[in-house]
Amino acid sequence: LEADIAKEVTFLVTVSGSPSSFSVDLEGGHAVGPIQMYYPLATVTQPGYVTVNSHWVRYLTANLTALTGGSSPSVSVTVAPGRNE
């Protein structure tokens, strides 16, 4: 996802299908010439809002690294610059 440059970003992580556990790595980065460089922002293991304030970033990504249990489980990540109020 390409966004305006932001330092503080809020992610909303939601789950369905009642997974017993999951893990999502949230990352942000920049393009340096033809190379995109990503930085770890947070690892999330519970649903809800996560606000990170660390690096100035233009690109955002969420990588599902683990998902177990449940009935047809899924994990969704929504992102918006700024803080959850």
JSON list of N, CA and C in Angstrom, two decimals:
[
{"chain": "A", "resi": 1, "resn": "LEU", "atom": "N", "xyz": [0.84, -1.17, 0.00]},
{"chain": "A", "resi": 1, "resn": "LEU", "atom": "CA", "xyz": [0.00, 0.00, 0.00]},
{"chain": "A", "resi": 1, "resn": "LEU", "atom": "C", "xyz": [0.88, 1.23, 0.00]},
{"chain": "A", "resi": 2, "resn": "GLU", "atom": "N", "xyz": [0.65, 2.14, -0.92]},
{"chain": "A", "resi": 2, "resn": "GLU", "atom": "CA", "xyz": [1.40, 3.40, -0.94]},
{"chain": "A", "resi": 2, "resn": "GLU", "atom": "C", "xyz": [0.56, 4.47, -0.28]},
{"chain": "A", "resi": 3, "resn": "ALA", "atom": "N", "xyz": [1.16, 5.22, 0.62]},
{"chain": "A", "resi": 3, "resn": "ALA", "atom": "CA", "xyz": [0.46, 6.28, 1.34]},
{"chain": "A", "resi": 3, "resn": "ALA", "atom": "C", "xyz": [1.30, 7.54, 1.29]},
{"chain": "A", "resi": 4, "resn": "ASP", "atom": "N", "xyz": [0.71, 8.66, 1.72]},
{"chain": "A", "resi": 4, "resn": "ASP", "atom": "CA", "xyz": [1.51, 9.85, 1.93]},
{"chain": "A", "resi": 4, "resn": "ASP", "atom": "C", "xyz": [2.54, 9.51, 3.00]},
{"chain": "A", "resi": 5, "resn": "ILE", "atom": "N", "xyz": [3.61, 10.27, 3.04]},
{"chain": "A", "resi": 5, "resn": "ILE", "atom": "CA", "xyz": [4.63, 10.01, 4.05]},
{"chain": "A", "resi": 5, "resn": "ILE", "atom": "C", "xyz": [4.03, 10.28, 5.43]},
{"chain": "A", "resi": 6, "resn": "ALA", "atom": "N", "xyz": [4.17, 9.30, 6.33]},
{"chain": "A", "resi": 6, "resn": "ALA", "atom": "CA", "xyz": [3.61, 9.40, 7.67]},
{"chain": "A", "resi": 6, "resn": "ALA", "atom": "C", "xyz": [4.60, 8.82, 8.67]},
{"chain": "A", "resi": 7, "resn": "LYS", "atom": "N", "xyz": [4.58, 9.34, 9.87]},
{"chain": "A", "resi": 7, "resn": "LYS", "atom": "CA", "xyz": [5.40, 8.78, 10.94]},
{"chain": "A", "resi": 7, "resn": "LYS", "atom": "C", "xyz": [4.53, 7.98, 11.89]},
{"chain": "A", "resi": 8, "resn": "GLU", "atom": "N", "xyz": [3.34, 8.47, 12.18]},
{"chain": "A", "resi": 8, "resn": "GLU", "atom": "CA", "xyz": [2.42, 7.76, 13.06]},
{"chain": "A", "resi": 8, "resn": "GLU", "atom": "C", "xyz": [1.33, 7.12, 12.23]},
{"chain": "A", "resi": 9, "resn": "VAL", "atom": "N", "xyz": [1.17, 5.81, 12.39]},
{"chain": "A", "resi": 9, "resn": "VAL", "atom": "CA", "xyz": [0.21, 5.07, 11.59]},
{"chain": "A", "resi": 9, "resn": "VAL", "atom": "C", "xyz": [-0.60, 4.16, 12.51]},
{"chain": "A", "resi": 10, "resn": "THR", "atom": "N", "xyz": [-1.91, 4.09, 12.28]},
{"chain": "A", "resi": 10, "resn": "THR", "atom": "CA", "xyz": [-2.78, 3.20, 13.04]},
{"chain": "A", "resi": 10, "resn": "THR", "atom": "C", "xyz": [-3.25, 2.06, 12.15]},
{"chain": "A", "resi": 11, "resn": "PHE", "atom": "N", "xyz": [-3.12, 0.85, 12.65]},
{"chain": "A", "resi": 11, "resn": "PHE", "atom": "CA", "xyz": [-3.59, -0.36, 11.97]},
{"chain": "A", "resi": 11, "resn": "PHE", "atom": "C", "xyz": [-4.77, -0.91, 12.76]},
{"chain": "A", "resi": 12, "resn": "LEU", "atom": "N", "xyz": [-5.79, -1.43, 12.08]},
{"chain": "A", "resi": 12, "resn": "LEU", "atom": "CA", "xyz": [-6.86, -2.18, 12.71]},
{"chain": "A", "resi": 12, "resn": "LEU", "atom": "C", "xyz": [-6.75, -3.62, 12.24]},
{"chain": "A", "resi": 13, "resn": "VAL", "atom": "N", "xyz": [-6.52, -4.52, 13.19]},
{"chain": "A", "resi": 13, "resn": "VAL", "atom": "CA", "xyz": [-6.38, -5.95, 12.88]},
{"chain": "A", "resi": 13, "resn": "VAL", "atom": "C", "xyz": [-7.66, -6.65, 13.33]},
{"chain": "A", "resi": 14, "resn": "THR", "atom": "N", "xyz": [-8.32, -7.34, 12.40]},
{"chain": "A", "resi": 14, "resn": "THR", "atom": "CA", "xyz": [-9.54, -8.07, 12.71]},
{"chain": "A", "resi": 14, "resn": "THR", "atom": "C", "xyz": [-9.37, -9.53, 12.30]},
{"chain": "A", "resi": 15, "resn": "VAL", "atom": "N", "xyz": [-10.09, -10.41, 12.99]},
{"chain": "A", "resi": 15, "resn": "VAL", "atom": "CA", "xyz": [-10.04, -11.84, 12.68]},
{"chain": "A", "resi": 15, "resn": "VAL", "atom": "C", "xyz": [-11.46, -12.37, 12.53]},
{"chain": "A", "resi": 16, "resn": "SER", "atom": "N", "xyz": [-11.59, -13.44, 11.79]},
{"chain": "A", "resi": 16, "resn": "SER", "atom": "CA", "xyz": [-12.85, -14.17, 11.70]},
{"chain": "A", "resi": 16, "resn": "SER", "atom": "C", "xyz": [-12.53, -15.65, 11.67]},
{"chain": "A", "resi": 17, "resn": "GLY", "atom": "N", "xyz": [-13.51, -16.47, 11.95]},
{"chain": "A", "resi": 17, "resn": "GLY", "atom": "CA", "xyz": [-13.30, -17.92, 11.95]},
{"chain": "A", "resi": 17, "resn": "GLY", "atom": "C", "xyz": [-12.66, -18.43, 13.22]},
{"chain": "A", "resi": 18, "resn": "SER", "atom": "N", "xyz": [-12.56, -17.62, 14.25]},
{"chain": "A", "resi": 18, "resn": "SER", "atom": "CA", "xyz": [-12.06, -18.01, 15.58]},
{"chain": "A", "resi": 18, "resn": "SER", "atom": "C", "xyz": [-10.72, -18.73, 15.57]},
{"chain": "A", "resi": 19, "resn": "PRO", "atom": "N", "xyz": [-9.67, -18.13, 14.99]},
{"chain": "A", "resi": 19, "resn": "PRO", "atom": "CA", "xyz": [-8.36, -18.79, 15.05]},
{"chain": "A", "resi": 19, "resn": "PRO", "atom": "C", "xyz": [-7.89, -18.87, 16.51]},
{"chain": "A", "resi": 20, "resn": "SER", "atom": "N", "xyz": [-7.16, -19.93, 16.83]},
{"chain": "A", "resi": 20, "resn": "SER", "atom": "CA", "xyz": [-6.63, -20.06, 18.19]},
{"chain": "A", "resi": 20, "resn": "SER", "atom": "C", "xyz": [-5.40, -19.17, 18.38]},
{"chain": "A", "resi": 21, "resn": "SER", "atom": "N", "xyz": [-4.68, -18.89, 17.29]},
{"chain": "A", "resi": 21, "resn": "SER", "atom": "CA", "xyz": [-3.56, -17.96, 17.37]},
{"chain": "A", "resi": 21, "resn": "SER", "atom": "C", "xyz": [-3.23, -17.44, 15.97]},
{"chain": "A", "resi": 22, "resn": "PHE", "atom": "N", "xyz": [-2.59, -16.27, 15.96]},
{"chain": "A", "resi": 22, "resn": "PHE", "atom": "CA", "xyz": [-2.11, -15.70, 14.70]},
{"chain": "A", "resi": 22, "resn": "PHE", "atom": "C", "xyz": [-0.99, -14.73, 15.02]},
{"chain": "A", "resi": 23, "resn": "SER", "atom": "N", "xyz": [-0.22, -14.38, 14.00]},
{"chain": "A", "resi": 23, "resn": "SER", "atom": "CA", "xyz": [0.83, -13.38, 14.14]},
{"chain": "A", "resi": 23, "resn": "SER", "atom": "C", "xyz": [0.95, -12.62, 12.82]},
{"chain": "A", "resi": 24, "resn": "VAL", "atom": "N", "xyz": [0.96, -11.28, 12.92]},
{"chain": "A", "resi": 24, "resn": "VAL", "atom": "CA", "xyz": [1.09, -10.43, 11.75]},
{"chain": "A", "resi": 24, "resn": "VAL", "atom": "C", "xyz": [2.25, -9.47, 11.99]},
{"chain": "A", "resi": 25, "resn": "ASP", "atom": "N", "xyz": [3.18, -9.41, 11.05]},
{"chain": "A", "resi": 25, "resn": "ASP", "atom": "CA", "xyz": [4.27, -8.44, 11.10]},
{"chain": "A", "resi": 25, "resn": "ASP", "atom": "C", "xyz": [3.85, -7.21, 10.30]},
{"chain": "A", "resi": 26, "resn": "LEU", "atom": "N", "xyz": [3.83, -6.05, 10.96]},
{"chain": "A", "resi": 26, "resn": "LEU", "atom": "CA", "xyz": [3.52, -4.79, 10.30]},
{"chain": "A", "resi": 26, "resn": "LEU", "atom": "C", "xyz": [4.82, -4.10, 9.96]},
{"chain": "A", "resi": 27, "resn": "GLU", "atom": "N", "xyz": [4.94, -3.63, 8.72]},
{"chain": "A", "resi": 27, "resn": "GLU", "atom": "CA", "xyz": [6.19, -3.02, 8.25]},
{"chain": "A", "resi": 27, "resn": "GLU", "atom": "C", "xyz": [5.91, -1.74, 7.49]},
{"chain": "A", "resi": 28, "resn": "GLY", "atom": "N", "xyz": [6.88, -0.84, 7.49]},
{"chain": "A", "resi": 28, "resn": "GLY", "atom": "CA", "xyz": [6.80, 0.39, 6.72]},
{"chain": "A", "resi": 28, "resn": "GLY", "atom": "C", "xyz": [8.12, 0.63, 6.04]},
{"chain": "A", "resi": 29, "resn": "GLY", "atom": "N", "xyz": [8.11, 1.38, 4.94]},
{"chain": "A", "resi": 29, "resn": "GLY", "atom": "CA", "xyz": [9.38, 1.58, 4.25]},
{"chain": "A", "resi": 29, "resn": "GLY", "atom": "C", "xyz": [9.34, 2.72, 3.24]},
{"chain": "A", "resi": 30, "resn": "HIS", "atom": "N", "xyz": [10.42, 2.76, 2.46]},
{"chain": "A", "resi": 30, "resn": "HIS", "atom": "CA", "xyz": [10.64, 3.80, 1.45]},
{"chain": "A", "resi": 30, "resn": "HIS", "atom": "C", "xyz": [11.20, 3.14, 0.21]},
{"chain": "A", "resi": 31, "resn": "ALA", "atom": "N", "xyz": [11.14, 3.85, -0.87]},
{"chain": "A", "resi": 31, "resn": "ALA", "atom": "CA", "xyz": [11.83, 3.42, -2.08]},
{"chain": "A", "resi": 31, "resn": "ALA", "atom": "C", "xyz": [13.15, 4.18, -2.14]},
{"chain": "A", "resi": 32, "resn": "VAL", "atom": "N", "xyz": [14.22, 3.44, -2.32]},
{"chain": "A", "resi": 32, "resn": "VAL", "atom": "CA", "xyz": [15.54, 4.04, -2.50]},
{"chain": "A", "resi": 32, "resn": "VAL", "atom": "C", "xyz": [15.97, 3.63, -3.90]},
{"chain": "A", "resi": 33, "resn": "GLY", "atom": "N", "xyz": [15.74, 4.53, -4.86]},
{"chain": "A", "resi": 33, "resn": "GLY", "atom": "CA", "xyz": [15.97, 4.16, -6.25]},
{"chain": "A", "resi": 33, "resn": "GLY", "atom": "C", "xyz": [15.00, 3.04, -6.60]},
{"chain": "A", "resi": 34, "resn": "PRO", "atom": "N", "xyz": [15.49, 1.97, -7.23]},
{"chain": "A", "resi": 34, "resn": "PRO", "atom": "CA", "xyz": [14.60, 0.87, -7.60]},
{"chain": "A", "resi": 34, "resn": "PRO", "atom": "C", "xyz": [14.36, -0.11, -6.46]},
{"chain": "A", "resi": 35, "resn": "ILE", "atom": "N", "xyz": [14.97, 0.12, -5.31]},
{"chain": "A", "resi": 35, "resn": "ILE", "atom": "CA", "xyz": [14.89, -0.83, -4.19]},
{"chain": "A", "resi": 35, "resn": "ILE", "atom": "C", "xyz": [13.93, -0.29, -3.12]},
{"chain": "A", "resi": 36, "resn": "GLN", "atom": "N", "xyz": [13.01, -1.14, -2.68]},
{"chain": "A", "resi": 36, "resn": "GLN", "atom": "CA", "xyz": [12.15, -0.77, -1.57]},
{"chain": "A", "resi": 36, "resn": "GLN", "atom": "C", "xyz": [12.73, -1.38, -0.29]},
{"chain": "A", "resi": 37, "resn": "MET", "atom": "N", "xyz": [12.89, -0.55, 0.73]},
{"chain": "A", "resi": 37, "resn": "MET", "atom": "CA", "xyz": [13.43, -1.01, 2.01]},
{"chain": "A", "resi": 37, "resn": "MET", "atom": "C", "xyz": [12.32, -0.94, 3.05]},
{"chain": "A", "resi": 38, "resn": "TYR", "atom": "N", "xyz": [12.07, -2.04, 3.75]},
{"chain": "A", "resi": 38, "resn": "TYR", "atom": "CA", "xyz": [11.02, -2.09, 4.77]},
{"chain": "A", "resi": 38, "resn": "TYR", "atom": "C", "xyz": [11.63, -2.24, 6.15]},
{"chain": "A", "resi": 39, "resn": "TYR", "atom": "N", "xyz": [10.98, -1.62, 7.14]},
{"chain": "A", "resi": 39, "resn": "TYR", "atom": "CA", "xyz": [11.42, -1.67, 8.53]},
{"chain": "A", "resi": 39, "resn": "TYR", "atom": "C", "xyz": [10.31, -2.30, 9.36]},
{"chain": "A", "resi": 40, "resn": "PRO", "atom": "N", "xyz": [10.65, -3.15, 10.32]},
{"chain": "A", "resi": 40, "resn": "PRO", "atom": "CA", "xyz": [9.61, -3.69, 11.20]},
{"chain": "A", "resi": 40, "resn": "PRO", "atom": "C", "xyz": [9.03, -2.58, 12.06]},
{"chain": "A", "resi": 41, "resn": "LEU", "atom": "N", "xyz": [7.71, -2.52, 12.14]},
{"chain": "A", "resi": 41, "resn": "LEU", "atom": "CA", "xyz": [7.03, -1.53, 12.98]},
{"chain": "A", "resi": 41, "resn": "LEU", "atom": "C", "xyz": [6.44, -2.19, 14.22]},
{"chain": "A", "resi": 42, "resn": "ALA", "atom": "N", "xyz": [5.83, -3.38, 14.06]},
{"chain": "A", "resi": 42, "resn": "ALA", "atom": "CA", "xyz": [5.22, -4.08, 15.19]},
{"chain": "A", "resi": 42, "resn": "ALA", "atom": "C", "xyz": [4.87, -5.50, 14.77]},
{"chain": "A", "resi": 43, "resn": "THR", "atom": "N", "xyz": [4.80, -6.39, 15.75]},
{"chain": "A", "resi": 43, "resn": "THR", "atom": "CA", "xyz": [4.25, -7.73, 15.56]},
{"chain": "A", "resi": 43, "resn": "THR", "atom": "C", "xyz": [2.98, -7.80, 16.39]},
{"chain": "A", "resi": 44, "resn": "VAL", "atom": "N", "xyz": [1.89, -8.23, 15.76]},
{"chain": "A", "resi": 44, "resn": "VAL", "atom": "CA", "xyz": [0.58, -8.24, 16.40]},
{"chain": "A", "resi": 44, "resn": "VAL", "atom": "C", "xyz": [0.10, -9.68, 16.55]},
{"chain": "A", "resi": 45, "resn": "THR", "atom": "N", "xyz": [-0.39, -10.01, 17.76]},
{"chain": "A", "resi": 45, "resn": "THR", "atom": "CA", "xyz": [-0.92, -11.36, 18.02]},
{"chain": "A", "resi": 45, "resn": "THR", "atom": "C", "xyz": [-2.33, -11.32, 18.60]},
{"chain": "A", "resi": 46, "resn": "GLN", "atom": "N", "xyz": [-2.92, -10.13, 18.71]},
{"chain": "A", "resi": 46, "resn": "GLN", "atom": "CA", "xyz": [-4.29, -9.96, 19.20]},
{"chain": "A", "resi": 46, "resn": "GLN", "atom": "C", "xyz": [-5.03, -9.00, 18.28]},
{"chain": "A", "resi": 47, "resn": "PRO", "atom": "N", "xyz": [-6.33, -9.20, 18.06]},
{"chain": "A", "resi": 47, "resn": "PRO", "atom": "CA", "xyz": [-7.08, -8.25, 17.23]},
{"chain": "A", "resi": 47, "resn": "PRO", "atom": "C", "xyz": [-7.24, -6.91, 17.95]},
{"chain": "A", "resi": 48, "resn": "GLY", "atom": "N", "xyz": [-7.41, -5.85, 17.17]},
{"chain": "A", "resi": 48, "resn": "GLY", "atom": "CA", "xyz": [-7.65, -4.53, 17.72]},
{"chain": "A", "resi": 48, "resn": "GLY", "atom": "C", "xyz": [-6.82, -3.48, 17.00]},
{"chain": "A", "resi": 49, "resn": "TYR", "atom": "N", "xyz": [-6.83, -2.26, 17.57]},
{"chain": "A", "resi": 49, "resn": "TYR", "atom": "CA", "xyz": [-6.07, -1.15, 17.01]},
{"chain": "A", "resi": 49, "resn": "TYR", "atom": "C", "xyz": [-4.62, -1.19, 17.51]},
{"chain": "A", "resi": 50, "resn": "VAL", "atom": "N", "xyz": [-3.69, -0.87, 16.61]},
{"chain": "A", "resi": 50, "resn": "VAL", "atom": "CA", "xyz": [-2.28, -0.75, 16.96]},
{"chain": "A", "resi": 50, "resn": "VAL", "atom": "C", "xyz": [-1.78, 0.55, 16.34]},
{"chain": "A", "resi": 51, "resn": "THR", "atom": "N", "xyz": [-1.27, 1.46, 17.16]},
{"chain": "A", "resi": 51, "resn": "THR", "atom": "CA", "xyz": [-0.69, 2.70, 16.65]},
{"chain": "A", "resi": 51, "resn": "THR", "atom": "C", "xyz": [0.81, 2.64, 16.83]},
{"chain": "A", "resi": 52, "resn": "VAL", "atom": "N", "xyz": [1.54, 2.86, 15.74]},
{"chain": "A", "resi": 52, "resn": "VAL", "atom": "CA", "xyz": [3.00, 2.87, 15.80]},
{"chain": "A", "resi": 52, "resn": "VAL", "atom": "C", "xyz": [3.50, 4.26, 15.42]},
{"chain": "A", "resi": 53, "resn": "ASN", "atom": "N", "xyz": [4.57, 4.67, 16.07]},
{"chain": "A", "resi": 53, "resn": "ASN", "atom": "CA", "xyz": [5.15, 5.98, 15.82]},
{"chain": "A", "resi": 53, "resn": "ASN", "atom": "C", "xyz": [6.66, 5.81, 15.88]},
{"chain": "A", "resi": 54, "resn": "SER", "atom": "N", "xyz": [7.25, 5.44, 14.75]},
{"chain": "A", "resi": 54, "resn": "SER", "atom": "CA", "xyz": [8.69, 5.18, 14.79]},
{"chain": "A", "resi": 54, "resn": "SER", "atom": "C", "xyz": [9.43, 5.76, 13.59]},
{"chain": "A", "resi": 55, "resn": "HIS", "atom": "N", "xyz": [9.22, 5.21, 12.40]},
{"chain": "A", "resi": 55, "resn": "HIS", "atom": "CA", "xyz": [9.95, 5.65, 11.21]},
{"chain": "A", "resi": 55, "resn": "HIS", "atom": "C", "xyz": [9.03, 6.46, 10.29]},
{"chain": "A", "resi": 56, "resn": "TRP", "atom": "N", "xyz": [9.57, 7.42, 9.56]},
{"chain": "A", "resi": 56, "resn": "TRP", "atom": "CA", "xyz": [8.83, 8.05, 8.48]},
{"chain": "A", "resi": 56, "resn": "TRP", "atom": "C", "xyz": [8.74, 7.03, 7.37]},
{"chain": "A", "resi": 57, "resn": "VAL", "atom": "N", "xyz": [7.52, 6.75, 6.90]},
{"chain": "A", "resi": 57, "resn": "VAL", "atom": "CA", "xyz": [7.33, 5.71, 5.89]},
{"chain": "A", "resi": 57, "resn": "VAL", "atom": "C", "xyz": [6.38, 6.19, 4.79]},
{"chain": "A", "resi": 58, "resn": "ARG", "atom": "N", "xyz": [6.54, 5.63, 3.63]},
{"chain": "A", "resi": 58, "resn": "ARG", "atom": "CA", "xyz": [5.62, 5.86, 2.51]},
{"chain": "A", "resi": 58, "resn": "ARG", "atom": "C", "xyz": [4.88, 4.58, 2.17]},
{"chain": "A", "resi": 59, "resn": "TYR", "atom": "N", "xyz": [5.52, 3.44, 2.30]},
{"chain": "A", "resi": 59, "resn": "TYR", "atom": "CA", "xyz": [4.91, 2.16, 1.94]},
{"chain": "A", "resi": 59, "resn": "TYR", "atom": "C", "xyz": [4.63, 1.37, 3.21]},
{"chain": "A", "resi": 60, "resn": "LEU", "atom": "N", "xyz": [3.48, 0.69, 3.23]},
{"chain": "A", "resi": 60, "resn": "LEU", "atom": "CA", "xyz": [3.08, -0.10, 4.39]},
{"chain": "A", "resi": 60, "resn": "LEU", "atom": "C", "xyz": [2.72, -1.50, 3.91]},
{"chain": "A", "resi": 61, "resn": "THR", "atom": "N", "xyz": [3.04, -2.49, 4.74]},
{"chain": "A", "resi": 61, "resn": "THR", "atom": "CA", "xyz": [2.69, -3.86, 4.42]},
{"chain": "A", "resi": 61, "resn": "THR", "atom": "C", "xyz": [2.40, -4.62, 5.71]},
{"chain": "A", "resi": 62, "resn": "ALA", "atom": "N", "xyz": [1.57, -5.63, 5.58]},
{"chain": "A", "resi": 62, "resn": "ALA", "atom": "CA", "xyz": [1.26, -6.52, 6.70]},
{"chain": "A", "resi": 62, "resn": "ALA", "atom": "C", "xyz": [1.50, -7.94, 6.20]},
{"chain": "A", "resi": 63, "resn": "ASN", "atom": "N", "xyz": [2.33, -8.69, 6.93]},
{"chain": "A", "resi": 63, "resn": "ASN", "atom": "CA", "xyz": [2.66, -10.06, 6.55]},
{"chain": "A", "resi": 63, "resn": "ASN", "atom": "C", "xyz": [2.13, -11.02, 7.61]},
{"chain": "A", "resi": 64, "resn": "LEU", "atom": "N", "xyz": [1.21, -11.89, 7.21]},
{"chain": "A", "resi": 64, "resn": "LEU", "atom": "CA", "xyz": [0.68, -12.92, 8.10]},
{"chain": "A", "resi": 64, "resn": "LEU", "atom": "C", "xyz": [1.75, -13.99, 8.23]},
{"chain": "A", "resi": 65, "resn": "THR", "atom": "N", "xyz": [2.28, -14.18, 9.43]},
{"chain": "A", "resi": 65, "resn": "THR", "atom": "CA", "xyz": [3.38, -15.14, 9.63]},
{"chain": "A", "resi": 65, "resn": "THR", "atom": "C", "xyz": [2.93, -16.42, 10.31]},
{"chain": "A", "resi": 66, "resn": "ALA", "atom": "N", "xyz": [1.74, -16.42, 10.94]},
{"chain": "A", "resi": 66, "resn": "ALA", "atom": "CA", "xyz": [1.23, -17.63, 11.57]},
{"chain": "A", "resi": 66, "resn": "ALA", "atom": "C", "xyz": [-0.29, -17.53, 11.68]},
{"chain": "A", "resi": 67, "resn": "LEU", "atom": "N", "xyz": [-0.98, -18.66, 11.48]},
{"chain": "A", "resi": 67, "resn": "LEU", "atom": "CA", "xyz": [-2.43, -18.73, 11.63]},
{"chain": "A", "resi": 67, "resn": "LEU", "atom": "C", "xyz": [-2.79, -20.17, 11.92]},
{"chain": "A", "resi": 68, "resn": "THR", "atom": "N", "xyz": [-3.35, -20.42, 13.13]},
{"chain": "A", "resi": 68, "resn": "THR", "atom": "CA", "xyz": [-3.69, -21.79, 13.51]},
{"chain": "A", "resi": 68, "resn": "THR", "atom": "C", "xyz": [-5.10, -21.85, 14.10]},
{"chain": "A", "resi": 69, "resn": "GLY", "atom": "N", "xyz": [-5.71, -23.02, 13.96]},
{"chain": "A", "resi": 69, "resn": "GLY", "atom": "CA", "xyz": [-7.00, -23.31, 14.57]},
{"chain": "A", "resi": 69, "resn": "GLY", "atom": "C", "xyz": [-8.14, -22.60, 13.87]},
{"chain": "A", "resi": 70, "resn": "GLY", "atom": "N", "xyz": [-9.34, -22.79, 14.44]},
{"chain": "A", "resi": 70, "resn": "GLY", "atom": "CA", "xyz": [-10.52, -22.12, 13.92]},
{"chain": "A", "resi": 70, "resn": "GLY", "atom": "C", "xyz": [-11.15, -22.85, 12.75]},
{"chain": "A", "resi": 71, "resn": "SER", "atom": "N", "xyz": [-12.23, -22.26, 12.27]},
{"chain": "A", "resi": 71, "resn": "SER", "atom": "CA", "xyz": [-12.96, -22.79, 11.13]},
{"chain": "A", "resi": 71, "resn": "SER", "atom": "C", "xyz": [-12.88, -21.77, 10.00]},
{"chain": "A", "resi": 72, "resn": "SER", "atom": "N", "xyz": [-12.09, -22.08, 8.98]},
{"chain": "A", "resi": 72, "resn": "SER", "atom": "CA", "xyz": [-11.81, -21.15, 7.88]},
{"chain": "A", "resi": 72, "resn": "SER", "atom": "C", "xyz": [-11.37, -19.78, 8.41]},
{"chain": "A", "resi": 73, "resn": "PRO", "atom": "N", "xyz": [-10.31, -19.75, 9.22]},
{"chain": "A", "resi": 73, "resn": "PRO", "atom": "CA", "xyz": [-9.88, -18.49, 9.84]},
{"chain": "A", "resi": 73, "resn": "PRO", "atom": "C", "xyz": [-9.30, -17.52, 8.82]},
{"chain": "A", "resi": 74, "resn": "SER", "atom": "N", "xyz": [-9.45, -16.23, 9.13]},
{"chain": "A", "resi": 74, "resn": "SER", "atom": "CA", "xyz": [-8.83, -15.20, 8.30]},
{"chain": "A", "resi": 74, "resn": "SER", "atom": "C", "xyz": [-8.44, -14.03, 9.18]},
{"chain": "A", "resi": 75, "resn": "VAL", "atom": "N", "xyz": [-7.48, -13.26, 8.70]},
{"chain": "A", "resi": 75, "resn": "VAL", "atom": "CA", "xyz": [-7.00, -12.07, 9.39]},
{"chain": "A", "resi": 75, "resn": "VAL", "atom": "C", "xyz": [-6.98, -10.94, 8.38]},
{"chain": "A", "resi": 76, "resn": "SER", "atom": "N", "xyz": [-7.51, -9.77, 8.76]},
{"chain": "A", "resi": 76, "resn": "SER", "atom": "CA", "xyz": [-7.51, -8.60, 7.90]},
{"chain": "A", "resi": 76, "resn": "SER", "atom": "C", "xyz": [-6.82, -7.45, 8.63]},
{"chain": "A", "resi": 77, "resn": "VAL", "atom": "N", "xyz": [-6.10, -6.63, 7.85]},
{"chain": "A", "resi": 77, "resn": "VAL", "atom": "CA", "xyz": [-5.44, -5.45, 8.40]},
{"chain": "A", "resi": 77, "resn": "VAL", "atom": "C", "xyz": [-5.87, -4.25, 7.58]},
{"chain": "A", "resi": 78, "resn": "THR", "atom": "N", "xyz": [-6.38, -3.23, 8.26]},
{"chain": "A", "resi": 78, "resn": "THR", "atom": "CA", "xyz": [-6.75, -1.96, 7.64]},
{"chain": "A", "resi": 78, "resn": "THR", "atom": "C", "xyz": [-5.83, -0.91, 8.22]},
{"chain": "A", "resi": 79, "resn": "VAL", "atom": "N", "xyz": [-5.40, 0.04, 7.38]},
{"chain": "A", "resi": 79, "resn": "VAL", "atom": "CA", "xyz": [-4.44, 1.03, 7.84]},
{"chain": "A", "resi": 79, "resn": "VAL", "atom": "C", "xyz": [-4.92, 2.44, 7.49]},
{"chain": "A", "resi": 80, "resn": "ALA", "atom": "N", "xyz": [-4.62, 3.38, 8.40]},
{"chain": "A", "resi": 80, "resn": "ALA", "atom": "CA", "xyz": [-4.93, 4.79, 8.16]},
{"chain": "A", "resi": 80, "resn": "ALA", "atom": "C", "xyz": [-3.89, 5.63, 8.87]},
{"chain": "A", "resi": 81, "resn": "PRO", "atom": "N", "xyz": [-3.32, 6.65, 8.22]},
{"chain": "A", "resi": 81, "resn": "PRO", "atom": "CA", "xyz": [-2.36, 7.51, 8.91]},
{"chain": "A", "resi": 81, "resn": "PRO", "atom": "C", "xyz": [-3.02, 8.18, 10.11]},
{"chain": "A", "resi": 82, "resn": "GLY", "atom": "N", "xyz": [-2.25, 8.40, 11.14]},
{"chain": "A", "resi": 82, "resn": "GLY", "atom": "CA", "xyz": [-2.78, 9.07, 12.33]},
{"chain": "A", "resi": 82, "resn": "GLY", "atom": "C", "xyz": [-3.06, 8.13, 13.46]},
{"chain": "A", "resi": 83, "resn": "ARG", "atom": "N", "xyz": [-3.72, 8.64, 14.47]},
{"chain": "A", "resi": 83, "resn": "ARG", "atom": "CA", "xyz": [-3.96, 7.91, 15.71]},
{"chain": "A", "resi": 83, "resn": "ARG", "atom": "C", "xyz": [-5.43, 7.53, 15.83]},
{"chain": "A", "resi": 84, "resn": "ASN", "atom": "N", "xyz": [-5.69, 6.34, 16.40]},
{"chain": "A", "resi": 84, "resn": "ASN", "atom": "CA", "xyz": [-7.07, 5.93, 16.68]},
{"chain": "A", "resi": 84, "resn": "ASN", "atom": "C", "xyz": [-7.61, 6.78, 17.82]},
{"chain": "A", "resi": 85, "resn": "GLU", "atom": "N", "xyz": [-8.73, 7.43, 17.61]},
{"chain": "A", "resi": 85, "resn": "GLU", "atom": "CA", "xyz": [-9.33, 8.27, 18.66]},
{"chain": "A", "resi": 85, "resn": "GLU", "atom": "C", "xyz": [-10.56, 7.61, 19.21]}
]
